Short mmCIF file of C-alpha atoms in Angstrom, two decimals:
data_model
loop_
_atom_site.label_atom_id
_atom_site.label_comp_id
_atom_site.label_asym_id
_atom_site.label_seq_id
_atom_site.Cartn_x
_atom_site.Cartn_y
_atom_site.Cartn_z
CA MET A 1 47.34 -53.25 -28.77
CA LYS A 2 45.70 -55.20 -31.54
CA LYS A 3 45.21 -53.46 -34.81
CA MET A 4 41.63 -52.50 -35.45
CA SER A 5 39.70 -54.73 -37.72
CA LYS A 6 38.43 -53.36 -40.99
CA LEU A 7 34.85 -53.63 -39.85
CA SER A 8 35.47 -51.47 -36.78
CA ALA A 9 37.21 -48.85 -38.85
CA VAL A 10 34.30 -48.76 -41.28
CA TYR A 11 31.85 -48.43 -38.38
CA LEU A 12 33.73 -45.45 -36.94
CA ILE A 13 34.01 -43.82 -40.34
CA VAL A 14 30.27 -44.18 -40.88
CA VAL A 15 29.51 -42.62 -37.47
CA PHE A 16 31.86 -39.73 -38.19
CA PHE A 17 30.33 -39.28 -41.60
CA ILE A 18 26.81 -39.14 -40.20
CA LEU A 19 27.85 -36.67 -37.51
CA TYR A 20 29.52 -34.28 -39.91
CA ALA A 21 27.51 -34.70 -43.11
CA PRO A 22 24.60 -32.42 -42.13
CA ILE A 23 26.93 -29.64 -41.08
CA PHE A 24 28.96 -29.72 -44.26
CA TYR A 25 25.77 -30.10 -46.25
CA LEU A 26 24.58 -26.79 -44.80
CA ILE A 27 27.89 -25.10 -45.50
CA PHE A 28 28.04 -26.47 -49.05
CA TYR A 29 24.65 -25.08 -50.00
CA SER A 30 25.42 -21.67 -48.57
CA PHE A 31 27.38 -21.12 -51.78
CA ASN A 32 24.47 -22.15 -53.99
CA SER A 33 23.20 -19.47 -56.34
CA GLY A 34 19.91 -21.32 -56.70
CA GLY A 35 17.53 -20.85 -53.80
CA THR A 36 17.18 -24.46 -52.69
CA MET A 37 19.05 -27.02 -50.65
CA TYR A 38 18.86 -29.81 -53.19
CA GLN A 39 19.95 -28.38 -56.49
CA PHE A 40 23.36 -26.79 -56.70
CA GLU A 41 23.24 -24.33 -59.53
CA GLY A 42 26.34 -22.25 -59.25
CA PHE A 43 28.87 -20.79 -56.87
CA THR A 44 28.07 -17.49 -55.22
CA PHE A 45 28.80 -15.32 -52.20
CA ASP A 46 25.44 -13.56 -52.48
CA TRP A 47 23.98 -15.08 -49.31
CA TYR A 48 26.90 -13.83 -47.29
CA LYS A 49 26.63 -10.38 -48.78
CA GLU A 50 22.93 -10.34 -48.00
CA LEU A 51 23.67 -11.51 -44.48
CA PHE A 52 26.07 -8.67 -43.78
CA LYS A 53 23.65 -6.11 -45.19
CA ASP A 54 20.86 -7.30 -42.91
CA SER A 55 21.14 -4.79 -40.07
CA ARG A 56 18.30 -6.37 -38.09
CA LEU A 57 20.18 -9.66 -37.99
CA LEU A 58 23.42 -7.94 -37.02
CA ILE A 59 21.64 -6.35 -34.07
CA ILE A 60 20.34 -9.77 -33.06
CA VAL A 61 23.87 -11.18 -33.22
CA LEU A 62 25.07 -8.30 -31.10
CA ASN A 63 22.27 -8.92 -28.58
CA THR A 64 23.18 -12.58 -28.39
CA ILE A 65 26.84 -11.83 -27.76
CA ILE A 66 26.08 -9.18 -25.14
CA ILE A 67 23.70 -11.54 -23.32
CA ALA A 68 26.26 -14.35 -23.45
CA LEU A 69 29.16 -12.25 -22.16
CA LEU A 70 27.13 -10.57 -19.42
CA SER A 71 25.45 -13.74 -18.22
CA ALA A 72 28.71 -15.70 -18.32
CA ALA A 73 30.49 -13.01 -16.30
CA ILE A 74 27.78 -12.61 -13.68
CA SER A 75 27.09 -16.32 -13.36
CA THR A 76 30.82 -16.95 -12.96
CA ILE A 77 30.90 -14.61 -9.96
CA ILE A 78 27.85 -16.22 -8.34
CA GLY A 79 29.02 -19.69 -9.29
CA VAL A 80 32.47 -19.27 -7.78
CA ALA A 81 30.90 -18.02 -4.57
CA GLY A 82 28.57 -21.01 -4.67
CA ALA A 83 31.40 -23.48 -5.25
CA LEU A 84 33.30 -21.99 -2.31
CA ALA A 85 30.16 -22.19 -0.17
CA ILE A 86 29.65 -25.85 -1.08
CA ALA A 87 33.29 -26.80 -0.68
CA TYR A 88 33.68 -25.16 2.73
CA SER A 89 30.35 -26.16 4.24
CA ARG A 90 31.29 -28.35 7.17
CA LYS A 91 28.07 -30.25 7.61
CA ARG A 92 27.67 -33.07 5.15
CA ARG A 93 23.94 -32.59 4.95
CA VAL A 94 24.22 -28.93 4.06
CA LYS A 95 26.72 -29.79 1.37
CA ASN A 96 24.55 -32.50 -0.15
CA THR A 97 21.44 -30.32 -0.07
CA LEU A 98 23.27 -27.48 -1.78
CA LEU A 99 24.65 -29.84 -4.42
CA SER A 100 21.24 -31.35 -5.15
CA LEU A 101 19.62 -27.93 -5.45
CA ASN A 102 22.50 -26.87 -7.66
CA ASN A 103 21.90 -29.76 -10.02
CA VAL A 104 18.16 -29.18 -10.41
CA LEU A 105 18.61 -26.69 -13.23
CA ILE A 106 21.22 -28.84 -14.98
CA VAL A 107 18.98 -31.88 -15.31
CA SER A 108 15.66 -30.07 -15.76
CA PRO A 109 14.41 -30.09 -19.33
CA ASP A 110 14.67 -26.66 -20.91
CA VAL A 111 10.90 -26.47 -21.28
CA ILE A 112 10.40 -26.70 -17.52
CA ILE A 113 13.02 -24.03 -16.88
CA GLY A 114 11.49 -21.78 -19.53
CA ALA A 115 7.90 -22.23 -18.39
CA SER A 116 8.65 -21.77 -14.70
CA PHE A 117 10.77 -18.67 -15.36
CA LEU A 118 7.98 -17.26 -17.49
CA ILE A 119 5.63 -17.61 -14.53
CA LEU A 120 8.25 -16.16 -12.19
CA PHE A 121 8.93 -13.07 -14.29
CA THR A 122 5.25 -12.42 -14.82
CA MET A 123 4.56 -12.78 -11.09
CA ILE A 124 7.26 -10.36 -9.95
CA GLY A 125 6.48 -8.01 -12.81
CA ILE A 126 9.65 -8.09 -14.88
CA LYS A 127 8.88 -7.11 -18.44
CA LEU A 128 9.75 -9.82 -20.94
CA GLY A 129 12.74 -8.75 -22.99
CA LEU A 130 16.44 -8.19 -22.50
CA ILE A 131 16.28 -8.23 -18.70
CA SER A 132 14.24 -11.42 -18.43
CA VAL A 133 16.46 -13.22 -20.96
CA LEU A 134 19.60 -12.05 -19.20
CA LEU A 135 18.32 -13.11 -15.78
CA SER A 136 17.33 -16.56 -16.96
CA HIS A 137 20.64 -17.08 -18.73
CA ILE A 138 22.46 -16.14 -15.55
CA ALA A 139 20.20 -18.51 -13.65
CA PHE A 140 20.90 -21.60 -15.73
CA CYS A 141 24.62 -20.83 -16.12
CA VAL A 142 25.33 -20.62 -12.38
CA PRO A 143 25.12 -24.39 -11.67
CA ILE A 144 27.40 -25.12 -14.63
CA VAL A 145 30.06 -22.78 -13.28
CA VAL A 146 29.72 -24.43 -9.86
CA ILE A 147 30.20 -27.88 -11.39
CA MET A 148 33.30 -26.71 -13.25
CA VAL A 149 34.91 -24.87 -10.31
CA LEU A 150 34.09 -27.24 -7.45
CA PRO A 151 36.53 -30.08 -8.36
CA LYS A 152 39.33 -27.54 -8.59
CA ILE A 153 38.63 -26.28 -5.06
CA GLU A 154 38.38 -29.78 -3.71
CA GLU A 155 41.64 -30.90 -5.25
CA MET A 156 43.42 -28.02 -3.53
CA SER A 157 45.21 -29.03 -0.38
CA PRO A 158 43.90 -27.24 2.74
CA THR A 159 47.46 -27.04 4.06
CA MET A 160 48.06 -24.21 1.61
CA MET A 161 45.37 -22.18 3.33
CA PHE A 162 46.62 -23.09 6.77
CA ALA A 163 50.11 -22.07 5.77
CA ALA A 164 48.83 -18.71 4.57
CA LEU A 165 46.82 -18.19 7.76
CA ASP A 166 49.84 -19.17 9.89
CA LEU A 167 51.95 -16.65 8.04
CA GLY A 168 49.48 -13.96 9.07
CA ALA A 169 47.29 -13.59 6.02
CA SER A 170 43.78 -12.25 6.56
CA ARG A 171 40.85 -14.28 5.27
CA TRP A 172 40.51 -11.94 2.35
CA ASP A 173 44.18 -12.42 1.53
CA VAL A 174 43.75 -16.19 1.67
CA LEU A 175 40.89 -15.93 -0.76
CA SER A 176 42.38 -13.46 -3.18
CA LYS A 177 46.02 -14.52 -3.06
CA VAL A 178 45.85 -18.26 -2.47
CA VAL A 179 42.49 -19.78 -3.33
CA LEU A 180 41.43 -17.73 -6.35
CA PRO A 181 44.77 -17.94 -8.18
CA TYR A 182 44.79 -21.68 -7.62
CA ILE A 183 41.29 -22.21 -9.03
CA THR A 184 41.66 -19.69 -11.89
CA PRO A 185 41.78 -22.39 -14.61
CA GLY A 186 38.52 -23.80 -13.25
CA ILE A 187 36.98 -20.34 -13.26
CA PHE A 188 37.97 -19.80 -16.88
CA ALA A 189 36.60 -23.19 -17.86
CA GLY A 190 33.35 -22.34 -16.08
CA PHE A 191 33.16 -18.97 -17.82
CA PHE A 192 33.66 -20.58 -21.21
CA MET A 193 31.12 -23.26 -20.53
CA ALA A 194 28.59 -20.65 -19.39
CA LEU A 195 29.31 -18.68 -22.55
CA THR A 196 28.58 -21.65 -24.80
CA TYR A 197 25.45 -22.59 -22.87
CA SER A 198 24.14 -19.08 -23.20
CA LEU A 199 25.00 -18.84 -26.91
CA ASP A 200 23.43 -22.22 -27.56
CA ASP A 201 20.26 -21.85 -25.58
CA PHE A 202 17.03 -21.83 -27.46
CA ALA A 203 14.17 -23.26 -25.42
CA VAL A 204 14.51 -21.15 -22.26
CA THR A 205 15.01 -17.96 -24.25
CA PHE A 206 12.05 -18.82 -26.44
CA PHE A 207 9.81 -18.83 -23.38
CA VAL A 208 11.01 -15.67 -21.67
CA THR A 209 11.70 -13.44 -24.63
CA GLY A 210 8.93 -11.00 -25.40
CA ASN A 211 7.99 -9.57 -28.76
CA GLY A 212 10.68 -6.97 -29.15
CA PHE A 213 13.78 -8.89 -28.18
CA THR A 214 15.31 -11.85 -30.02
CA THR A 215 18.48 -13.88 -29.80
CA LEU A 216 20.09 -15.74 -32.64
CA SER A 217 18.70 -19.18 -31.74
CA VAL A 218 15.15 -17.87 -31.57
CA GLU A 219 15.64 -16.03 -34.85
CA ILE A 220 16.95 -19.18 -36.56
CA TYR A 221 13.92 -21.06 -35.27
CA SER A 222 11.44 -18.57 -36.64
CA LEU A 223 13.31 -18.41 -39.96
CA ALA A 224 13.46 -22.19 -40.20
CA ARG A 225 9.75 -22.49 -39.49
CA ARG A 226 9.14 -20.45 -42.61
CA GLY A 227 11.15 -23.00 -44.59
CA VAL A 228 14.50 -23.14 -46.29
CA SER A 229 16.32 -19.90 -46.94
CA LEU A 230 19.99 -19.95 -47.75
CA ASN A 231 20.66 -16.96 -45.50
CA ILE A 232 20.56 -19.43 -42.65
CA ASN A 233 23.15 -21.59 -44.39
CA ALA A 234 25.51 -18.66 -44.70
CA LEU A 235 24.88 -17.84 -41.06
CA SER A 236 25.61 -21.42 -40.06
CA THR A 237 28.97 -21.37 -41.85
CA ILE A 238 29.99 -18.31 -39.87
CA LEU A 239 28.71 -19.84 -36.62
CA PHE A 240 30.56 -23.08 -37.39
CA ILE A 241 33.85 -21.23 -37.73
CA PHE A 242 33.10 -19.24 -34.59
CA THR A 243 32.27 -22.44 -32.68
CA MET A 244 35.56 -23.98 -33.80
CA ILE A 245 37.43 -21.00 -32.39
CA LEU A 246 35.53 -21.30 -29.10
CA VAL A 247 36.21 -25.03 -28.83
CA ILE A 248 39.91 -24.59 -29.52
CA GLY A 249 39.95 -21.83 -26.90
CA TYR A 250 38.18 -24.06 -24.42
CA TYR A 251 40.55 -26.96 -24.98
CA TYR A 252 43.53 -24.68 -24.62
CA ILE A 253 42.19 -23.69 -21.20
CA ALA A 254 41.25 -27.26 -20.32
CA LYS A 255 44.77 -28.38 -21.13
CA ARG A 256 46.26 -25.89 -18.70
CA ASN A 257 43.61 -27.03 -16.24
CA ARG A 258 45.26 -30.42 -15.76
CA PRO A 259 46.75 -30.92 -12.28
CA ASN A 260 50.08 -29.16 -12.22
CA GLY A 261 51.56 -30.76 -9.13
CA MET A 262 51.92 -27.86 -6.74
CA GLY A 263 49.50 -28.01 -3.86
CA ASP A 264 47.43 -30.87 -5.18
CA ARG A 265 45.78 -33.07 -2.63
CA ARG A 266 47.33 -36.51 -2.93
CA MET B 1 37.04 -21.34 6.62
CA ARG B 2 35.19 -20.13 9.64
CA ASN B 3 31.60 -19.04 9.90
CA THR B 4 31.85 -15.36 9.02
CA SER B 5 33.52 -15.83 5.68
CA ARG B 6 31.34 -18.79 4.84
CA ASN B 7 28.20 -16.74 5.21
CA PHE B 8 29.66 -14.21 2.87
CA TYR B 9 30.00 -16.77 0.05
CA LEU B 10 26.60 -18.18 0.75
CA ILE B 11 24.59 -14.99 0.30
CA PRO B 12 24.52 -14.60 -3.51
CA TYR B 13 24.40 -18.32 -4.07
CA VAL B 14 21.56 -19.03 -1.69
CA LEU B 15 19.67 -16.05 -3.11
CA TRP B 16 20.07 -17.62 -6.54
CA ILE B 17 18.83 -20.99 -5.26
CA ILE B 18 15.77 -19.46 -3.63
CA LEU B 19 14.86 -17.21 -6.52
CA PHE B 20 15.60 -19.43 -9.50
CA VAL B 21 15.44 -22.99 -8.24
CA VAL B 22 12.96 -23.27 -5.38
CA THR B 23 10.49 -20.51 -6.29
CA PRO B 24 9.96 -21.51 -9.94
CA LEU B 25 9.28 -25.12 -8.95
CA PHE B 26 6.69 -24.00 -6.40
CA LEU B 27 5.13 -21.60 -8.86
CA VAL B 28 4.66 -24.41 -11.37
CA LEU B 29 2.98 -26.50 -8.70
CA TYR B 30 0.86 -23.53 -7.60
CA TYR B 31 -0.28 -22.65 -11.12
CA SER B 32 -1.26 -26.23 -11.83
CA PHE B 33 -4.24 -25.70 -9.49
CA PHE B 34 -5.72 -22.83 -11.49
CA ASP B 35 -7.80 -22.83 -14.62
CA ILE B 36 -7.48 -20.37 -17.48
CA GLU B 37 -9.68 -17.78 -15.74
CA GLY B 38 -7.70 -17.94 -12.53
CA HIS B 39 -10.10 -19.97 -10.39
CA PHE B 40 -8.77 -22.58 -8.01
CA THR B 41 -9.58 -26.00 -9.40
CA LEU B 42 -8.46 -29.58 -9.67
CA ASP B 43 -9.79 -29.84 -13.20
CA ASN B 44 -6.33 -29.75 -14.75
CA TYR B 45 -5.43 -32.95 -12.96
CA LYS B 46 -8.71 -34.53 -13.95
CA LYS B 47 -8.04 -33.49 -17.52
CA PHE B 48 -4.56 -34.94 -17.39
CA PHE B 49 -5.98 -38.36 -16.55
CA THR B 50 -8.21 -38.45 -19.61
CA THR B 51 -7.22 -40.58 -22.55
CA VAL B 52 -6.02 -37.61 -24.61
CA TYR B 53 -3.32 -36.56 -22.18
CA LEU B 54 -2.42 -40.02 -20.95
CA GLY B 55 -2.06 -41.18 -24.53
CA MET B 56 0.18 -38.24 -25.27
CA THR B 57 2.28 -38.94 -22.18
CA LEU B 58 2.63 -42.57 -23.16
CA SER B 59 3.61 -41.77 -26.73
CA SER B 60 6.07 -39.18 -25.45
CA PHE B 61 7.68 -41.81 -23.24
CA TRP B 62 7.66 -44.30 -26.08
CA TYR B 63 9.49 -41.86 -28.36
CA ALA B 64 11.97 -40.99 -25.62
CA PHE B 65 12.55 -44.70 -25.03
CA LEU B 66 13.14 -45.39 -28.72
CA ILE B 67 15.47 -42.43 -29.03
CA THR B 68 17.46 -43.53 -25.97
CA LEU B 69 17.59 -47.13 -27.17
CA PHE B 70 18.83 -46.32 -30.67
CA THR B 71 21.31 -43.78 -29.34
CA LEU B 72 22.69 -46.38 -26.96
CA ILE B 73 22.90 -49.07 -29.64
CA ILE B 74 24.91 -46.77 -31.88
CA ALA B 75 26.91 -45.06 -29.13
CA TYR B 76 28.23 -48.06 -27.23
CA PRO B 77 30.20 -49.65 -30.08
CA THR B 78 31.41 -46.20 -31.13
CA ALA B 79 32.70 -45.43 -27.64
CA TYR B 80 34.26 -48.88 -27.41
CA LEU B 81 36.05 -48.55 -30.73
CA LEU B 82 37.15 -45.02 -29.87
CA THR B 83 39.02 -46.30 -26.82
CA LYS B 84 40.93 -48.63 -29.16
CA THR B 85 42.14 -45.88 -31.49
CA LYS B 86 45.61 -44.42 -31.28
CA HIS B 87 44.83 -40.77 -30.61
CA LYS B 88 41.65 -41.41 -28.67
CA GLN B 89 41.35 -37.99 -27.04
CA LEU B 90 41.57 -36.30 -30.42
CA TRP B 91 38.93 -38.60 -31.92
CA LEU B 92 36.72 -38.04 -28.91
CA LEU B 93 37.05 -34.29 -29.39
CA LEU B 94 36.00 -34.71 -33.01
CA ILE B 95 32.96 -36.74 -31.95
CA ILE B 96 31.98 -34.11 -29.39
CA LEU B 97 32.52 -31.16 -31.71
CA PRO B 98 29.17 -31.37 -33.56
CA SER B 99 27.37 -31.15 -30.22
CA TRP B 100 28.69 -27.61 -29.85
CA ILE B 101 26.95 -26.49 -33.02
CA ASN B 102 23.61 -24.86 -32.38
CA LEU B 103 20.88 -27.48 -32.19
CA LEU B 104 18.54 -25.51 -34.40
CA LEU B 105 21.08 -25.32 -37.20
CA LYS B 106 21.38 -29.09 -37.12
CA ALA B 107 17.61 -29.45 -37.23
CA TYR B 108 17.54 -26.98 -40.11
CA ALA B 109 20.17 -29.02 -41.95
CA PHE B 110 17.86 -32.00 -41.76
CA LEU B 111 15.02 -29.89 -43.09
CA GLY B 112 17.18 -29.49 -46.16
CA ILE B 113 18.35 -33.09 -46.33
CA PHE B 114 14.87 -34.53 -46.00
CA GLY B 115 13.75 -31.90 -48.48
CA THR B 116 16.07 -33.57 -50.97
CA TYR B 117 14.02 -36.68 -50.54
CA ARG B 118 10.95 -34.61 -51.08
CA ALA B 119 12.36 -33.53 -54.42
CA ALA B 120 13.18 -37.14 -55.20
CA ASN B 121 9.71 -38.08 -54.08
CA SER B 122 7.99 -35.65 -56.39
CA PHE B 123 10.08 -37.15 -59.17
CA LEU B 124 8.99 -40.65 -58.17
CA LYS B 125 5.41 -39.49 -58.08
CA MET B 126 5.75 -37.99 -61.52
CA ILE B 127 6.94 -41.23 -63.05
CA GLY B 128 4.18 -43.00 -61.20
CA ILE B 129 5.89 -44.98 -58.46
CA GLY B 130 4.26 -42.99 -55.69
CA SER B 131 6.02 -41.14 -52.92
CA LYS B 132 7.18 -41.91 -49.47
CA GLN B 133 7.00 -38.84 -47.26
CA LEU B 134 10.15 -38.74 -45.18
CA LEU B 135 10.00 -35.32 -43.65
CA PHE B 136 7.26 -34.88 -41.06
CA THR B 137 7.24 -38.48 -39.97
CA ASP B 138 8.05 -40.38 -36.82
CA PHE B 139 11.15 -41.75 -38.46
CA SER B 140 12.63 -38.36 -39.22
CA PHE B 141 11.91 -37.17 -35.68
CA ILE B 142 13.65 -40.15 -34.11
CA PHE B 143 16.52 -40.02 -36.58
CA VAL B 144 17.27 -36.35 -35.95
CA SER B 145 16.95 -36.78 -32.17
CA VAL B 146 19.38 -39.71 -32.20
CA TYR B 147 21.74 -37.64 -34.30
CA ILE B 148 21.59 -34.77 -31.84
CA PHE B 149 21.98 -36.87 -28.70
CA LEU B 150 24.66 -39.24 -29.97
CA PRO B 151 27.69 -37.30 -28.67
CA PHE B 152 26.08 -36.93 -25.22
CA MET B 153 25.69 -40.69 -24.99
CA ILE B 154 29.16 -41.50 -26.33
CA LEU B 155 30.96 -39.25 -23.86
CA PRO B 156 30.01 -40.90 -20.52
CA ILE B 157 30.36 -44.42 -22.00
CA PHE B 158 33.76 -43.51 -23.38
CA ASN B 159 34.87 -42.23 -19.98
CA ALA B 160 33.63 -45.40 -18.26
CA LEU B 161 35.39 -47.64 -20.78
CA ASN B 162 38.51 -45.56 -20.53
CA GLU B 163 38.68 -46.03 -16.78
CA LEU B 164 38.15 -49.76 -17.10
CA ASN B 165 41.28 -51.64 -16.06
CA PRO B 166 42.41 -53.64 -19.13
CA SER B 167 43.90 -56.37 -16.95
CA LEU B 168 40.35 -57.33 -15.95
CA VAL B 169 39.54 -58.02 -19.58
CA ASP B 170 42.79 -59.95 -19.98
CA ALA B 171 41.99 -61.97 -16.87
CA ALA B 172 38.57 -62.87 -18.26
CA HIS B 173 40.16 -64.03 -21.50
CA ASP B 174 42.84 -66.00 -19.64
CA LEU B 175 40.19 -67.77 -17.63
CA GLY B 176 38.62 -68.94 -20.85
CA GLY B 177 35.83 -66.41 -21.32
CA SER B 178 34.78 -65.87 -24.89
CA SER B 179 34.64 -62.32 -26.23
CA TRP B 180 30.89 -62.23 -25.74
CA THR B 181 31.06 -63.59 -22.19
CA THR B 182 33.79 -61.09 -21.35
CA PHE B 183 31.66 -58.30 -22.67
CA ARG B 184 28.50 -59.47 -20.94
CA ARG B 185 30.02 -60.40 -17.58
CA VAL B 186 32.94 -57.98 -17.26
CA ILE B 187 32.98 -55.00 -19.60
CA PHE B 188 29.30 -54.09 -19.66
CA PRO B 189 28.63 -54.37 -15.89
CA LEU B 190 31.71 -52.27 -15.17
CA THR B 191 30.65 -49.53 -17.57
CA LEU B 192 27.02 -49.57 -16.48
CA ASP B 193 27.39 -46.24 -14.67
CA GLY B 194 28.45 -44.59 -17.90
CA VAL B 195 25.49 -46.12 -19.71
CA LYS B 196 23.13 -44.90 -17.00
CA SER B 197 24.49 -41.35 -17.15
CA GLY B 198 24.20 -41.44 -20.91
CA CYS B 199 20.59 -42.62 -20.77
CA GLN B 200 19.81 -39.87 -18.28
CA VAL B 201 21.19 -37.10 -20.51
CA VAL B 202 19.28 -38.46 -23.47
CA PHE B 203 15.97 -39.59 -22.00
CA ILE B 204 15.03 -36.49 -19.99
CA PRO B 205 15.60 -33.91 -22.74
CA SER B 206 13.95 -36.10 -25.36
CA LEU B 207 10.71 -35.91 -23.38
CA SER B 208 10.70 -32.19 -23.96
CA LEU B 209 12.07 -31.57 -27.44
CA PHE B 210 9.39 -29.25 -28.73
CA MET B 211 11.46 -27.48 -31.37
CA LEU B 212 12.25 -30.73 -33.17
CA THR B 213 8.66 -31.86 -33.15
CA ARG B 214 7.68 -28.50 -34.59
CA LEU B 215 10.40 -28.26 -37.22
CA ILE B 216 11.01 -31.85 -38.23
CA ALA B 217 7.92 -33.79 -37.26
CA GLY B 218 5.54 -31.09 -38.44
CA ASN B 219 3.32 -31.25 -35.35
CA ARG B 220 2.64 -34.95 -36.00
CA VAL B 221 4.61 -35.99 -32.93
CA ILE B 222 3.44 -34.42 -29.69
CA THR B 223 5.78 -34.81 -26.74
CA LEU B 224 5.22 -33.54 -23.22
CA GLY B 225 7.47 -30.61 -24.10
CA THR B 226 5.38 -29.73 -27.14
CA ALA B 227 2.24 -29.77 -25.03
CA ILE B 228 3.78 -27.51 -22.39
CA GLU B 229 4.97 -25.07 -25.03
CA GLN B 230 1.56 -25.13 -26.67
CA HIS B 231 -0.25 -24.37 -23.41
CA PHE B 232 2.11 -21.65 -22.27
CA LEU B 233 2.78 -19.79 -25.50
CA VAL B 234 -0.13 -20.54 -27.81
CA THR B 235 -3.34 -21.18 -25.88
CA GLN B 236 -2.11 -19.28 -22.79
CA ASP B 237 -3.59 -21.94 -20.53
CA TRP B 238 -0.79 -21.81 -17.97
CA GLY B 239 -2.66 -23.98 -15.50
CA MET B 240 -2.84 -26.97 -17.80
CA GLY B 241 0.72 -26.36 -18.97
CA SER B 242 1.88 -26.33 -15.36
CA THR B 243 0.04 -29.56 -14.65
CA ILE B 244 1.85 -31.30 -17.49
CA ALA B 245 5.08 -29.74 -16.23
CA VAL B 246 4.43 -31.18 -12.76
CA PHE B 247 4.17 -34.65 -14.26
CA LEU B 248 7.28 -34.07 -16.34
CA ILE B 249 9.14 -33.09 -13.16
CA ILE B 250 7.89 -36.23 -11.43
CA ALA B 251 9.07 -38.31 -14.40
CA MET B 252 12.42 -36.57 -14.24
CA VAL B 253 12.85 -37.34 -10.54
CA ILE B 254 12.00 -41.01 -11.12
CA ILE B 255 14.54 -41.23 -13.94
CA MET B 256 17.16 -39.57 -11.73
CA ILE B 257 16.53 -42.15 -9.03
CA VAL B 258 16.72 -45.04 -11.50
CA THR B 259 19.83 -43.85 -13.30
CA GLY B 260 21.66 -42.63 -10.23
CA LYS B 261 22.24 -39.17 -8.91
CA LYS B 262 25.49 -38.49 -10.69
CA VAL B 263 24.94 -35.45 -12.82
CA VAL B 264 26.61 -35.12 -16.16
CA SER B 265 26.76 -31.79 -17.85
CA LYS B 266 25.56 -31.73 -21.41
CA VAL B 267 28.93 -30.88 -22.88
CA LEU B 268 32.03 -32.52 -21.38
#
């Protein structure tokens, strides 16, 4: 391989700089004792202290985490069932239709999802709040889980199932003792992905959340609309660290997810 | 698996499809035929074809086009150079990492950064040079959008380049192709699928970025998404909002057909 030219290295460094500068800029000013994001006056932890004293915000964080965990768990169950349904549908047309319908919510802009869910919940009379947010998070996480789990099912050799059936396993046994253990890494990856989608979502939640209930993204939006306040900077530092932990966790799972030889379709 | 067990998997999944995929789309279509008082009407469609809404749609597409174009121009060389680095997977991870940070925090960071310019501007004004307003302009909106979408564009192009067989490039060189010819005739056509996927993940969401237009562009830039949000949550005119949504869905379908059906998830 040729060594990279200086120009290329500079280009990459500039791109990396631009990608990371805003994030570190936020973190840097979270320690500013002055109240602005352009004049660093002195070092302080005050914004963090204020953050941890703000019980309303802590409840919002808790809400966000509960919504994320619940929606990730439930959407993983539905998504795995969906992936199995798609993988084992024998007619090609059924399979393609299911896949297309599955992908609708992945490619739809968040605004469309949010607006249409708002109509849906109002029509069937679900009060806007925790339940409507939870339901919509489950709804848009399901296709992501399907996308993450499906390749794992399809790479599995059907001979493993036939072997199990030949050895007298019931269908339930085949599912619980052969298929599910094999696709477990895919399921974990799907769960993680659903978790991050739910934690990250703003637009859909913004539409279906009522007056009483807020998640972190919505709260950041309404704070940011009021202008700069260094509480948000402190919050972003904490979220940055948290995101790092999540990413490392995800990559740890993804690494184990690589084909491990046994039972792979060749 | 045989029929009985298959039906068992299908039940929750098909219920989900019916309730959260098919029904909402039909409801949007249905609502687009009603005015604010709940009377059946075609007025929303008539209104959409007036200059106000058509102009907005055009400008929304224009912004989305610019955002996609600039993202592509920056992303392609980045992806290409990334494949040449030693620990390319690690570098790729580092490029993707910012995309996992909450979008609103990134937008907020730019509020601060452009605010710095505002401080500089007031200084310039004081000494009599006059100011250039950077926040709340088209430029800042496009800049922040490109910043946010960059990783999503780099990823599919990187994957396409990574799968490209290097012997093809060598062959082109051996046959006397210049670097530019090799790129134009071999590398780019073979990575076109990656470029298309990248454009798809950037173009569709950038039609609907209402939070950026609100936070960064200070309501100066109105995209289709902003208009939908406005109609649904501010003026409560769901009919008009749904009509715009119908056109956004149509636009989305057209883009999907142009860029190919392959779906890329937003993160990895």
